[in-house]
Short mmCIF file of C-alpha atoms in Angstrom, two decimals:
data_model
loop_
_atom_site.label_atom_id
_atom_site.label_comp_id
_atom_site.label_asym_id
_atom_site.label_seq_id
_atom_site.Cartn_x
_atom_site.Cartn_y
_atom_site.Cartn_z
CA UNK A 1183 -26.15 122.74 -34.03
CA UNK A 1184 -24.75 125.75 -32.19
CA UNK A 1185 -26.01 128.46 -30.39
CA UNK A 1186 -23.93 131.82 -30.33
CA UNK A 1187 -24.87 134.47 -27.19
CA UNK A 1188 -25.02 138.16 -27.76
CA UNK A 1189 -24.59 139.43 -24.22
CA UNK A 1190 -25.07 143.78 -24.23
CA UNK A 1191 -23.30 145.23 -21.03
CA UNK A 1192 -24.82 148.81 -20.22
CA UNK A 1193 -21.83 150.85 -19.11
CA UNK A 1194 -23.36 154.61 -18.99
CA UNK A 1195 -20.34 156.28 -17.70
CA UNK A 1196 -17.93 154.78 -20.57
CA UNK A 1197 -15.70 153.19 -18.03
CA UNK A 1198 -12.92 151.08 -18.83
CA UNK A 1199 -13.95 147.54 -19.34
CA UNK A 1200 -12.17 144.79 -17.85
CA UNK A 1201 -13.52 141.10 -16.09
CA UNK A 1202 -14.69 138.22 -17.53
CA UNK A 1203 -18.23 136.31 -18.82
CA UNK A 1204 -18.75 133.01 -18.15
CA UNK A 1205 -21.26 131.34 -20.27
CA UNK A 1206 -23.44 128.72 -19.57
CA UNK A 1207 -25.97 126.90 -22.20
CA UNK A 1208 -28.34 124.61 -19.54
CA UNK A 1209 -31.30 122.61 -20.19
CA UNK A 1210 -34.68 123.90 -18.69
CA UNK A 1211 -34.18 122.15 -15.07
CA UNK A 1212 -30.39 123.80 -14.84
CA UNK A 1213 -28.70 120.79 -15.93
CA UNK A 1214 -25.55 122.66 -17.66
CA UNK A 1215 -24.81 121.54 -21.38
CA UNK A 1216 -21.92 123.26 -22.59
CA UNK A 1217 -20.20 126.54 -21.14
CA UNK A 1218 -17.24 128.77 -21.78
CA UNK A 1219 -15.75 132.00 -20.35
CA UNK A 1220 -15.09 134.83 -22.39
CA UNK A 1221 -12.48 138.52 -22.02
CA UNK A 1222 -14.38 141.49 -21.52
CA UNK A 1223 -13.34 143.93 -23.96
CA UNK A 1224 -16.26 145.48 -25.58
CA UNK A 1225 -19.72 146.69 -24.56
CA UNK A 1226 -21.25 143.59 -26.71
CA UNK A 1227 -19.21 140.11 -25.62
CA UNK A 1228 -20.17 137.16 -28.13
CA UNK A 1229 -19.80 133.56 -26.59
CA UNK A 1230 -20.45 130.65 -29.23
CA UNK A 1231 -21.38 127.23 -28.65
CA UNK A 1232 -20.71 124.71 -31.92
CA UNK A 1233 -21.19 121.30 -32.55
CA UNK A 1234 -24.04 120.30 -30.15
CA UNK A 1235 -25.64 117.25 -29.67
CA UNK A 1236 -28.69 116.25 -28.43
CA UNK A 1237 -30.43 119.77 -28.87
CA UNK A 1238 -34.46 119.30 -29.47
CA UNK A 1239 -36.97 121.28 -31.88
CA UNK A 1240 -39.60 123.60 -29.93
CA UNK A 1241 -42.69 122.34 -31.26
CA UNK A 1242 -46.29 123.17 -30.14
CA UNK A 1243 -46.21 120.04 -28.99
CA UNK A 1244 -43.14 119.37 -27.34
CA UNK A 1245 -42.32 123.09 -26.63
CA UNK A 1246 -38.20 122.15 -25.03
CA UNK A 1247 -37.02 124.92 -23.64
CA UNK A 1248 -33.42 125.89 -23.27
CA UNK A 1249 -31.61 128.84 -21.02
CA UNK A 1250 -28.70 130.91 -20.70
CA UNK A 1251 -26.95 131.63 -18.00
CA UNK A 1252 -24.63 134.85 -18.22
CA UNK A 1253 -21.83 135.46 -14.85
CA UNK A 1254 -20.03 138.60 -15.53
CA UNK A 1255 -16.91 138.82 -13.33
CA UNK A 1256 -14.57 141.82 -12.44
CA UNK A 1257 -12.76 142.42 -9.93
CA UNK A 1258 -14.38 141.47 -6.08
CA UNK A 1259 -17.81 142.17 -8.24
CA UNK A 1260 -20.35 139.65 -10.10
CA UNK A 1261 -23.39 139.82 -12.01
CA UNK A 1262 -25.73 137.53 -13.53
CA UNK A 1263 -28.52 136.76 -15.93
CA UNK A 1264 -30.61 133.92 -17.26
CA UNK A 1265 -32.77 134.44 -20.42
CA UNK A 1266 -34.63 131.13 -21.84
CA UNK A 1267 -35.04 130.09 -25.33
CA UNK A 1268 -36.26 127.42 -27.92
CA UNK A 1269 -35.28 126.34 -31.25
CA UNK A 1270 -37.35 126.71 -33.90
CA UNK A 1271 -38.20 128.04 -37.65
CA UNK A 1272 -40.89 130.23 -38.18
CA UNK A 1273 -41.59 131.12 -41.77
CA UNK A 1274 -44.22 132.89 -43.65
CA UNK A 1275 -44.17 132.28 -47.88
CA UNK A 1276 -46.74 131.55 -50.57
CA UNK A 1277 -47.67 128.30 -49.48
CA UNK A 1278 -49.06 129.38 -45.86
CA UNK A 1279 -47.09 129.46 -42.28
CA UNK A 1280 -44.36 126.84 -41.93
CA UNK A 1281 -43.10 125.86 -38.20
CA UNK A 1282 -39.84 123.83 -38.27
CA UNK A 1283 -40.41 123.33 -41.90
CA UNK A 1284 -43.74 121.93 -41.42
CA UNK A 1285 -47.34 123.40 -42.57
CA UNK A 1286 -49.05 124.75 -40.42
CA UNK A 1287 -52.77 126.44 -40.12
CA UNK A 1288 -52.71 128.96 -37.44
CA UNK A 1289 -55.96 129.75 -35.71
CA UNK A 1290 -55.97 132.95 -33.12
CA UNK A 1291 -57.30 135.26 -30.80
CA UNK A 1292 -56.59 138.45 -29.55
CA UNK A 1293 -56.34 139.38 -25.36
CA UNK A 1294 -56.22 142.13 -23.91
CA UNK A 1295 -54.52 141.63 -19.96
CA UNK A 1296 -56.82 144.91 -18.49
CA UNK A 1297 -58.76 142.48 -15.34
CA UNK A 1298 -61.95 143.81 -13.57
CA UNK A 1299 -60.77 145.65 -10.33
CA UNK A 1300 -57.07 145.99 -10.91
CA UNK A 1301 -56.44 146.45 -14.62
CA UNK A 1302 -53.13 145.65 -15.87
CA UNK A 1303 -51.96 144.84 -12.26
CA UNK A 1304 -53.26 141.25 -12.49
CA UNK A 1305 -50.59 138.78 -10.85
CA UNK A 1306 -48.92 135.82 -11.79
CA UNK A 1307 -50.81 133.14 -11.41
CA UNK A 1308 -54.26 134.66 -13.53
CA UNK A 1309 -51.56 135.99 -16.36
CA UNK A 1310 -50.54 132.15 -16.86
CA UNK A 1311 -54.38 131.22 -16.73
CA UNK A 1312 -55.24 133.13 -19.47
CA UNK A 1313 -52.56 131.59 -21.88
CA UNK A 1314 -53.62 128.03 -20.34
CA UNK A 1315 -57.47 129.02 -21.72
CA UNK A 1316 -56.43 130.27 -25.10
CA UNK A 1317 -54.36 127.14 -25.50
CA UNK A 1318 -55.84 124.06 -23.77
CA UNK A 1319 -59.78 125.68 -23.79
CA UNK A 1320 -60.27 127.62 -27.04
CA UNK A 1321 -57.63 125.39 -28.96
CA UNK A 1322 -55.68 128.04 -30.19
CA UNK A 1323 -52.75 128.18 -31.35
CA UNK A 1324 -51.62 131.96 -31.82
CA UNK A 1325 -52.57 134.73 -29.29
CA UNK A 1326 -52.13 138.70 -30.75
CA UNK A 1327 -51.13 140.57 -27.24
CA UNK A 1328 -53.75 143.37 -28.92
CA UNK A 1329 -52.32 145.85 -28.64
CA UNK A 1330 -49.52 146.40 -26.46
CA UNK A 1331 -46.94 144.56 -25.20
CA UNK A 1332 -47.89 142.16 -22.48
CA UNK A 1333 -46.93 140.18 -19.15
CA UNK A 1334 -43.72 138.50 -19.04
CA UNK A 1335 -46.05 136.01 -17.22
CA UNK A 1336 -48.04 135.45 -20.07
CA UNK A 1337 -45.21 135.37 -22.72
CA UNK A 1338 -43.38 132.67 -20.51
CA UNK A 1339 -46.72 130.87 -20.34
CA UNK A 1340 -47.10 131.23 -23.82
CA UNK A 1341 -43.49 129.38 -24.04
CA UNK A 1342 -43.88 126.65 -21.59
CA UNK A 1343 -47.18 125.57 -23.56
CA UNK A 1344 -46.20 126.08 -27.19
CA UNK A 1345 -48.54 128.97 -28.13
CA UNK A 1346 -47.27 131.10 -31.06
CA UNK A 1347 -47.82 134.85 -30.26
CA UNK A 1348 -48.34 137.41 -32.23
CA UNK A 1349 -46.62 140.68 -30.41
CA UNK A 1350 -47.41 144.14 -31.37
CA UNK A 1351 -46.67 147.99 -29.69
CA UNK A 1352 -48.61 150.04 -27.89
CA UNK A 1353 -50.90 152.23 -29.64
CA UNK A 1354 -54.53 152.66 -31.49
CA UNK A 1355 -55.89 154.65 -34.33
CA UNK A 1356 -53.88 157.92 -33.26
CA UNK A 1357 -50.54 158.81 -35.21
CA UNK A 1358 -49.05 162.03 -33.43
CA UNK A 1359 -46.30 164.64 -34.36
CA UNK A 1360 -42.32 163.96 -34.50
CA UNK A 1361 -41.94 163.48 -31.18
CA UNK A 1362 -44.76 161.11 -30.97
CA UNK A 1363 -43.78 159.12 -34.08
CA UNK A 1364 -39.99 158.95 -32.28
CA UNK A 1365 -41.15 157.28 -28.75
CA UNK A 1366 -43.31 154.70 -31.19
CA UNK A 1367 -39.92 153.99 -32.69
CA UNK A 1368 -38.64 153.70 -29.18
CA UNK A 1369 -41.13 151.09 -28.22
CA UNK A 1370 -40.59 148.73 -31.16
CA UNK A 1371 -36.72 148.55 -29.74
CA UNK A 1372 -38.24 148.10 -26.17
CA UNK A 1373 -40.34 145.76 -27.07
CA UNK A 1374 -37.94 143.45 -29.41
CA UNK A 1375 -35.12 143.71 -26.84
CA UNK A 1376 -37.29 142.72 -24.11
CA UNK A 1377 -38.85 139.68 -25.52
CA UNK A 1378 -36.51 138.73 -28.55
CA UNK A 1379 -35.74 135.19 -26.56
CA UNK A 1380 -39.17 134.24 -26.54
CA UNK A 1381 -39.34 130.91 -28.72
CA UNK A 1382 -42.95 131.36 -28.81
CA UNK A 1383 -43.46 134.57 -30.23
CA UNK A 1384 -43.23 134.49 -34.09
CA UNK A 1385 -44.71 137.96 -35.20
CA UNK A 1386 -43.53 141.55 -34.10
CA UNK A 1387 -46.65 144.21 -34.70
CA UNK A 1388 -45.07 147.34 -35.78
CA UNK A 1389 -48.23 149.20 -37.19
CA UNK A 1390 -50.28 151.39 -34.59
CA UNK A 1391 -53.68 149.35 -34.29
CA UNK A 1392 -56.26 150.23 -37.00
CA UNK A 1393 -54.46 153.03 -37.92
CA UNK A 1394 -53.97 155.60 -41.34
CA UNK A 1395 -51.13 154.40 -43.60
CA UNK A 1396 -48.15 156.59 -42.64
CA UNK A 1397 -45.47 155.50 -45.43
CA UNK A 1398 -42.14 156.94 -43.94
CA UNK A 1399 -43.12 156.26 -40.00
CA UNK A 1400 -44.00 152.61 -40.69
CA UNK A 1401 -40.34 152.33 -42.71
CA UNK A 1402 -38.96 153.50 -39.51
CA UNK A 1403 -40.53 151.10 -37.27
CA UNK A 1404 -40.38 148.68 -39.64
#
């Protein structure tokens, strides 16, 4: 078992890089695992974790949940990030859906997060509701964020419960010129590098909703 961290520094005014990354790999509570410090030499800095121990599956059931935490050093000057994660297999053949290897029959709704009176500006606390309903309610176990990407509430919800998601970009029925057909490109990127850590979501919806086939734009996003 390993894990092995990507960490992307943004650097816009190509200075010299210099410092340090310290790496942490903690259970859900903080409880620190295994870490390591890495040289900063490059805009992308890899740390790698190998033979692990003790490292559980996330399951809908028992949905363990895992974190990073990323401490980048230089000089007088410090940074840092946490991102959580799961382990799991999600896998789509022939036979049907398979989570961790296993069968499984997925049963879904779609949601929309617009809320009477404030729209998308719903906080916290009604975001992680909603995933609670689709879940524990409605017996779900797949939610399509139709059709937009949605609350980091929700998704972390979605996480911390073991509902798979199905995530797709903004858009419906309308496919626009170059330039429009270049920011949908955009927000596949935006989306995936937002929410790529999420153990829960196992689909990425790159087609504008109920839209015309558009061959050489859906390569692209795809």
């Amino acid at each position: 078992k390993r894990v092995v961290v990507h960490c992307h520094l943004a650097n816009p005014q190509s200075l010299q890089l210099a410092g340090e990354l310290h790496v942490a790999l903690c259970a859900d509570d903080g409880k620190v695992l295994a870490e390591t410090t890495v040289p900063v030499t490059d805009e992308c800095v890899v740390a790698q974790f190998t033979d692990l121990t003790g490292l559980e599956l996330w399951t809908l059931d028992a949905p363990r949940l895992y974190q990073i935490r990323a401490t980048l050093k230089a000089g007088s000057a410090s940074d840092e990030l946490a991102t959580r994660f799961g382990f799991r297999t999600a896998e789509f053949t022939p036979r049907g859906f398979f989570l961790n290897g296993q069968p499984l029959k997925i049963r879904g709704l779609n949601r929309h997060q617009s809320f009477p009176y404030v729209g998308y500006a719903m906080g916290r606390r009604a975001q992680r509701q909603d995933a609670d309903t689709l879940k524990s309610l409605l017996k779900c176990n797949l939610v399509r964020t139709s059709h937009y990407p949605q609350s980091t509430y929700f998704l972390d919800r979605c996480d911390e419960i073991g509902l798979l998601v199905f995530e797709e970009i903004p858009g419906w029925q309308h496919i626009g010129n170059a330039t429009w057909k270049d920011t949908a490109v955009d927000n596949v990127r935006g989306m995936i590098e937002r929410d790529w850590n999420h153990p829960s979501i196992i689909l990425w919806g790159v087609r504008i909703n109920e839209s015309q086939d558009d061959h050489d734009f859906y390569v692209r996003t795809n």
